[in-house]
Coordinates of C-alpha atoms and ligand atoms in Angstrom, one line a residue:
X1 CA 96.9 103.9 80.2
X2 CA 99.5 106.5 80.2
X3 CA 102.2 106.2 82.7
X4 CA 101.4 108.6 85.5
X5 CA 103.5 110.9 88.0
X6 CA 103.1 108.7 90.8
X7 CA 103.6 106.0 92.7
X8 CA 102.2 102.3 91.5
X9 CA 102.0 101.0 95.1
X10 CA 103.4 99.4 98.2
X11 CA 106.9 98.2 97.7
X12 CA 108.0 97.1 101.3
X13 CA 107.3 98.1 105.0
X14 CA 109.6 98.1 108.0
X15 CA 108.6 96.1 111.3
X16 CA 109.9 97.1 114.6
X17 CA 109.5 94.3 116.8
X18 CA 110.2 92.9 120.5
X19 CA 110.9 90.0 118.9
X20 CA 111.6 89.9 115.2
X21 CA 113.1 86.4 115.2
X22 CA 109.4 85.0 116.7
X23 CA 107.9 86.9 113.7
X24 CA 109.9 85.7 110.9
X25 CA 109.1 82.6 112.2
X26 CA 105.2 83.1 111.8
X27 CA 105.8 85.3 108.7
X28 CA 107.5 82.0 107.1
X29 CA 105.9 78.8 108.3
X30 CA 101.8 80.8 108.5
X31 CA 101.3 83.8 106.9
X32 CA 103.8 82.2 104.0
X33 CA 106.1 84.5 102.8
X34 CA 109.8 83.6 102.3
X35 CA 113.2 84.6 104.0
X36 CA 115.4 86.3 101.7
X37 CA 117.8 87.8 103.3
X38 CA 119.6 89.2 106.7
X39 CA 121.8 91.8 107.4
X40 CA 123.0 92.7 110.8
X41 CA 119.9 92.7 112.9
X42 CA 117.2 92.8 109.9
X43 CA 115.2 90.2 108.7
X44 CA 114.1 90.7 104.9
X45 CA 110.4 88.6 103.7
X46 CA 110.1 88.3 100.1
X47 CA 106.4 87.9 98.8
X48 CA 105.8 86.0 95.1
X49 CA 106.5 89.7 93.3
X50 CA 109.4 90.7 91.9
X51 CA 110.1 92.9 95.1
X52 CA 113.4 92.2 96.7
X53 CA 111.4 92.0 99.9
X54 CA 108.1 93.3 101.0
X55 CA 109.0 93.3 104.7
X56 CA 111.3 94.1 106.9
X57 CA 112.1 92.9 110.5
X58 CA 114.5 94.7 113.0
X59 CA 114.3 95.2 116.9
X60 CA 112.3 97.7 118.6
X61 CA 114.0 98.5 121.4
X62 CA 110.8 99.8 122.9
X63 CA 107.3 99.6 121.6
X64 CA 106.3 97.2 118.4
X65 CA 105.8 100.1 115.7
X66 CA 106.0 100.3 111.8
X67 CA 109.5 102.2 111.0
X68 CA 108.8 103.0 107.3
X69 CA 106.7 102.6 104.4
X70 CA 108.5 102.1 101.1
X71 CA 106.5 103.3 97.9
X72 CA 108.0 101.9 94.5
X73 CA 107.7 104.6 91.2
X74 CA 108.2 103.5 87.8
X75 CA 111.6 105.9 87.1
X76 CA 113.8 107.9 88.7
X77 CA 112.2 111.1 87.0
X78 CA 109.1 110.4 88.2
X79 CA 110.8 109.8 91.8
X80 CA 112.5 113.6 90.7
X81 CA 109.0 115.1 90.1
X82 CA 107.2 113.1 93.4
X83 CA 110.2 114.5 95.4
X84 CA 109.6 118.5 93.7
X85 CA 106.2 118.7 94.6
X86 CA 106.9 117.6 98.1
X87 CA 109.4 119.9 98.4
X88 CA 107.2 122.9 97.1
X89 CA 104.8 121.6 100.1
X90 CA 107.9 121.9 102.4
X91 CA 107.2 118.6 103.5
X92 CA 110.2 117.3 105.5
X93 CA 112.1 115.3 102.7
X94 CA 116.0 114.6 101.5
X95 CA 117.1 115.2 98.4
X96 CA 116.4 112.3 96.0
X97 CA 119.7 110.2 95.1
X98 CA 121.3 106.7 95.1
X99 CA 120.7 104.4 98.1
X100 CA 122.6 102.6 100.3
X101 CA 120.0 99.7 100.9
X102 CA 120.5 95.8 100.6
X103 CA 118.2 96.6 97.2
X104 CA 120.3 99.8 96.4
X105 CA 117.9 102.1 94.2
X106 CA 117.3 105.8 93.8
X107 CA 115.1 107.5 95.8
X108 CA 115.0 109.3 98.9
X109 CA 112.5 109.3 102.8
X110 CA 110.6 111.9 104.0
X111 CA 108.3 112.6 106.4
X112 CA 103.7 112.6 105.8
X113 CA 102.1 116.1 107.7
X114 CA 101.6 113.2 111.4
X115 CA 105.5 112.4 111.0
X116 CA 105.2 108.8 109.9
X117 CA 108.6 107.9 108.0
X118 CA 107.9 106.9 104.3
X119 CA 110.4 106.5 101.3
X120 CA 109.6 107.0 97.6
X121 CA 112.2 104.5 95.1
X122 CA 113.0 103.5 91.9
X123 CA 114.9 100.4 90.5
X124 CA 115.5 98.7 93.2
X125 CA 116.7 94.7 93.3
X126 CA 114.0 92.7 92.1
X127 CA 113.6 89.0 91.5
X128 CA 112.8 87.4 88.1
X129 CA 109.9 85.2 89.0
X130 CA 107.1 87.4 90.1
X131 CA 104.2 84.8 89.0
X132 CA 101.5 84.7 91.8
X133 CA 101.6 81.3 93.5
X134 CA 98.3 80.0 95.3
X135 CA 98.7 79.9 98.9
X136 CA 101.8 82.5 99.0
X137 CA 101.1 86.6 99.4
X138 CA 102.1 88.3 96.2
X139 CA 102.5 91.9 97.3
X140 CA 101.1 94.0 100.2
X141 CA 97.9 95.0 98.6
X142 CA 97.5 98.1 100.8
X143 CA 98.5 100.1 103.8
X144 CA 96.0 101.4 106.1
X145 CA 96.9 104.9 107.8
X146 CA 94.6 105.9 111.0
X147 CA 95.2 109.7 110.8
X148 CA 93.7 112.7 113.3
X149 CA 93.4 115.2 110.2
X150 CA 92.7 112.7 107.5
X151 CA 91.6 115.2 105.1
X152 CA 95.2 116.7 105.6
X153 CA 96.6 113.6 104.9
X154 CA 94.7 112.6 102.0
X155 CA 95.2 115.8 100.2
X156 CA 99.1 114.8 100.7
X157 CA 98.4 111.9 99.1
X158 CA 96.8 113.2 96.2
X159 CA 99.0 116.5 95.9
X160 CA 102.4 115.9 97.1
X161 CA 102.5 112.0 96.0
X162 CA 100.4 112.5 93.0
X163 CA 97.4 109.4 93.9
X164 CA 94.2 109.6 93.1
X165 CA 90.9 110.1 95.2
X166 CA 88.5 106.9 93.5
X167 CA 86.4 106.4 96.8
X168 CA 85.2 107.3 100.0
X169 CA 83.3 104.5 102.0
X170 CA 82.2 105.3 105.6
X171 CA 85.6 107.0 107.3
X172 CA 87.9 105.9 104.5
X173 CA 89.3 107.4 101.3
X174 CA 90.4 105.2 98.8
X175 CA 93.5 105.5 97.0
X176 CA 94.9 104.9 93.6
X177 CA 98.1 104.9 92.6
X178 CA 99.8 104.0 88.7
X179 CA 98.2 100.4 88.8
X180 CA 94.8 98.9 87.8
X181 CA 94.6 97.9 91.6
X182 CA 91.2 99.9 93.0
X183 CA 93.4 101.2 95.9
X184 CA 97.1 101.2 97.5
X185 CA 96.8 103.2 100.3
X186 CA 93.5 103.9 102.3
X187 CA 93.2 106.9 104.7
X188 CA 91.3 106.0 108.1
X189 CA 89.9 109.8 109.8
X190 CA 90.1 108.2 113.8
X191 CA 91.7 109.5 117.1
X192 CA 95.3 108.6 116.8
X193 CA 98.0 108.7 114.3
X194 CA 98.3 104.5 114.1
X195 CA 98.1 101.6 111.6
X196 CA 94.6 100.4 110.9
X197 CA 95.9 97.3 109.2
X198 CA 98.3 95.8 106.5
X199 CA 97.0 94.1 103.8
X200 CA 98.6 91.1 101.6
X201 CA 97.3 90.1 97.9
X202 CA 96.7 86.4 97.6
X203 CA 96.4 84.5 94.5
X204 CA 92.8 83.8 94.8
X205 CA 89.9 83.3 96.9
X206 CA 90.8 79.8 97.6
X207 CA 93.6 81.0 98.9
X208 CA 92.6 83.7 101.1
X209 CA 90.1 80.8 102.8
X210 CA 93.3 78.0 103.3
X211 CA 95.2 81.2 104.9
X212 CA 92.4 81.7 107.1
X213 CA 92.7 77.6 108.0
X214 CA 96.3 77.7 108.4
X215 CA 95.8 80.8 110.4
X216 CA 93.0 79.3 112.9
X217 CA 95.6 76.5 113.3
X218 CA 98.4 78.3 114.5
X219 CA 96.0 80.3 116.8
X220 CA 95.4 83.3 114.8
X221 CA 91.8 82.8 114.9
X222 CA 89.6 85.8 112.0
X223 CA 89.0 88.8 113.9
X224 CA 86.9 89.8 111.2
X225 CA 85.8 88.1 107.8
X226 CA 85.7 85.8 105.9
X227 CA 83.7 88.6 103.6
X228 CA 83.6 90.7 100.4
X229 CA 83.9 94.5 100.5
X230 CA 81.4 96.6 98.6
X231 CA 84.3 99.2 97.7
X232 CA 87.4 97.6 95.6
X233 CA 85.2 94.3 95.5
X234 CA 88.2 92.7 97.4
X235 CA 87.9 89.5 99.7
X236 CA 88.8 90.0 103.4
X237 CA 90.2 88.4 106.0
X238 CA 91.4 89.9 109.0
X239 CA 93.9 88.6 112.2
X240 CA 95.8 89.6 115.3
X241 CA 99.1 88.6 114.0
X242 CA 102.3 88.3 116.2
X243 CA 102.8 91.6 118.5
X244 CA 99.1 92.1 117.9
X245 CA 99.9 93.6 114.1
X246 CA 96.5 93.8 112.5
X247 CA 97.0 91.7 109.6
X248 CA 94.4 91.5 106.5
X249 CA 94.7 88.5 103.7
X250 CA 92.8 90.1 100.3
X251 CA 92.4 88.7 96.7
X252 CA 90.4 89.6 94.2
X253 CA 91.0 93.6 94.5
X254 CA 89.2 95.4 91.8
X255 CA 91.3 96.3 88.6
X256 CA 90.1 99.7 87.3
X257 CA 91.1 102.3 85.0
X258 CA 90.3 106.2 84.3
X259 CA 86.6 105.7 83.5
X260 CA 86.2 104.3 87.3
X261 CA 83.2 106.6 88.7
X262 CA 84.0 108.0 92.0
X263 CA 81.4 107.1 94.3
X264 CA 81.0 108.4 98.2
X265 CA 79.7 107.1 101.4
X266 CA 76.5 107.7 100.9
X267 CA 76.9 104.9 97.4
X268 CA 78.8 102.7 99.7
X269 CA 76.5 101.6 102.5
X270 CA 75.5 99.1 103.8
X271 CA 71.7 98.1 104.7
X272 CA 71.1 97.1 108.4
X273 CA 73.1 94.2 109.7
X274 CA 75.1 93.8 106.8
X275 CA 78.6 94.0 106.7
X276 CA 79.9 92.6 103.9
X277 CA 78.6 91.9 100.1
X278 CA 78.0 88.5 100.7
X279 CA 76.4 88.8 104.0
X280 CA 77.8 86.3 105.5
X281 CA 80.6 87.6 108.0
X282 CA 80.0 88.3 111.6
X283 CA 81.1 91.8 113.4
X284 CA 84.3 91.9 113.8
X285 CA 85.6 90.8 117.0
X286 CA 86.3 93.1 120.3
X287 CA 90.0 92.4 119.4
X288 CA 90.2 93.7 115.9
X289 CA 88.5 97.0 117.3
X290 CA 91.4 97.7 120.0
X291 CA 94.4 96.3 118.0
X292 CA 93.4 98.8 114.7
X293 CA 94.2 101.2 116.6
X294 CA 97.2 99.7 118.3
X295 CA 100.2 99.8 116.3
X296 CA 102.2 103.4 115.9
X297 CA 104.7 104.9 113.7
X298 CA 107.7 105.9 114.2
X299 CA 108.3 109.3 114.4
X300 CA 111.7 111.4 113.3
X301 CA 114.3 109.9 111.5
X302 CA 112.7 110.1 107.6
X303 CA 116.0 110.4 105.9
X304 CA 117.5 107.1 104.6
X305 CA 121.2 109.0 103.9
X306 CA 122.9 110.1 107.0
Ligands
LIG401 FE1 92.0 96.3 103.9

């Protein structure tokens, strides 16, 4: 497929924590990922991609929130071209240009239409091994956005960053950026402006069910799963993870390309009682309901240069 003007995914998100220190701890020794690096009071988590990190962990002074999503874009001209088109929208954005980050790159933050801070780069650090390893996240599959006006922030998605619409399932739009991967962004219409869930690509289904064990074990008992979603195909597992972050393990998201039929809610549902393609999952729990739509953004502050 012909490289498109847009992103190819999630590169990294930015944790604000009570207690970052307790979370690398979990993000390590359960959830799996691997330290990387520190610098001053940050924390960087390294899945099995070539991304220098895929999270980052820094004190919250206040409230747990998400600080930033990074996206990652093939070339700096396509990060030029993202960054015109936002600018036409008058989205609140900095000009694009070399950054001062422990991965360096080009790039530059801006603001979405609800004020969430987001960054859009290009050749950043990256490691040389980048094979997927069983048992070990590979990549954060997808961000979930809970948004007031999601048909705002959908058609930001689409215009300004350049994704594409491929589904709509109940109250979600599916998004697809340059990559075979269904979806790397889904848009949640709901009450608040808030983080329905982060999601992490594992190896395999095998994997995704050990997770769950390990999970279980450390007290992080599924809030929802283990199941199969009908749109992207993808294996689910969801958790309360430290702080109460909702917290989804995936594999097996569907790889598609530009003769994938878009299909709406009416294609996507489910019969009575079911939830899930296999039909084997229970409702998700009482938790899962309050914490996906527990965890906020943070607000002002989208430039990444002084
Ligand atoms: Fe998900």
């Amino acid at each position: 497929m012909a490289t498109r003007s847009t992103i190819t995914g999630v590169r990294s998100v930015e944790l604000e924590l009570a207690d970052p220190e307790r979370s690398a701890r979990f993000y390590t020794d359960v959830w799996h990922l691997s330290e990387v690096a520190r610098d001053g009071d940050t924390i960087y988590l390294r899945g099995t991609a070539e991304f220098h990190h895929i999270l980052a962990l820094r004190p919250s002074h206040g409230p747990a929130r998400i600080g930033r999503v990074v996206y990652e874009a093939r070339t700096r001209d396509i990060v030029d071209a993202i960054h015109a088109r936002l600018a036409a929208m008058e989205t609140p954005v900095e000009p694009p240009g070399s950054l001062d980050r422990i991965e360096g790159g080009y790039g530059f933050g801006l603001a979405d239409p609800s004020g969430r801070c987001l960054a859009v780069v290009a050749g950043a650090a990256c490691h040389d091994d980048d094979e997927p390893q069983p048992d070990r996240p590979h990549k954060i599959a997808h961000v979930n956005f809970n948004d007031p006006d999601a048909a705002r922030l959908t058609a930001f998605y689409v215009d300004g960053l350049g994704m594409k619409l491929v589904d709509r399932a109940g109250r979600q739009a599916f998004l697809n950026a340059d990559s075979p991967d269904h979806s790397s962004i889904v848009i949640c219409q709901a009450d608040a402006n808030t983080l329905n869930h982060l999601s992490f690509e594992m190896a395999d289904l095998d994997s995704v069910m050990r997770g769950a064990g390990r999970m279980s074990d450390a007290g992080y008992p599924i809030e929802w799963g283990v199941g199969r979603h009908g749109c992207a195909d993808n294996v689910f597992a969801y958790f309360a993870g430290p702080e109460e972050i909702p917290l989804e393990y995936t594999s097996d998201v569907l790889q598609i390309d530009d003769s994938y039929p878009y299909n709406g809610p009416e294609y996507w549902a489910w019969p009575a009682g079911r939830l899930d393609q296999w039909g084997v999952t229970p409702p998700h729990t009482k938790r899962w309901k309050r914490i996906q739509n527990l965890f906020a953004f943070r607000s002002g502050g989208h430039r990444l240069r002084g």
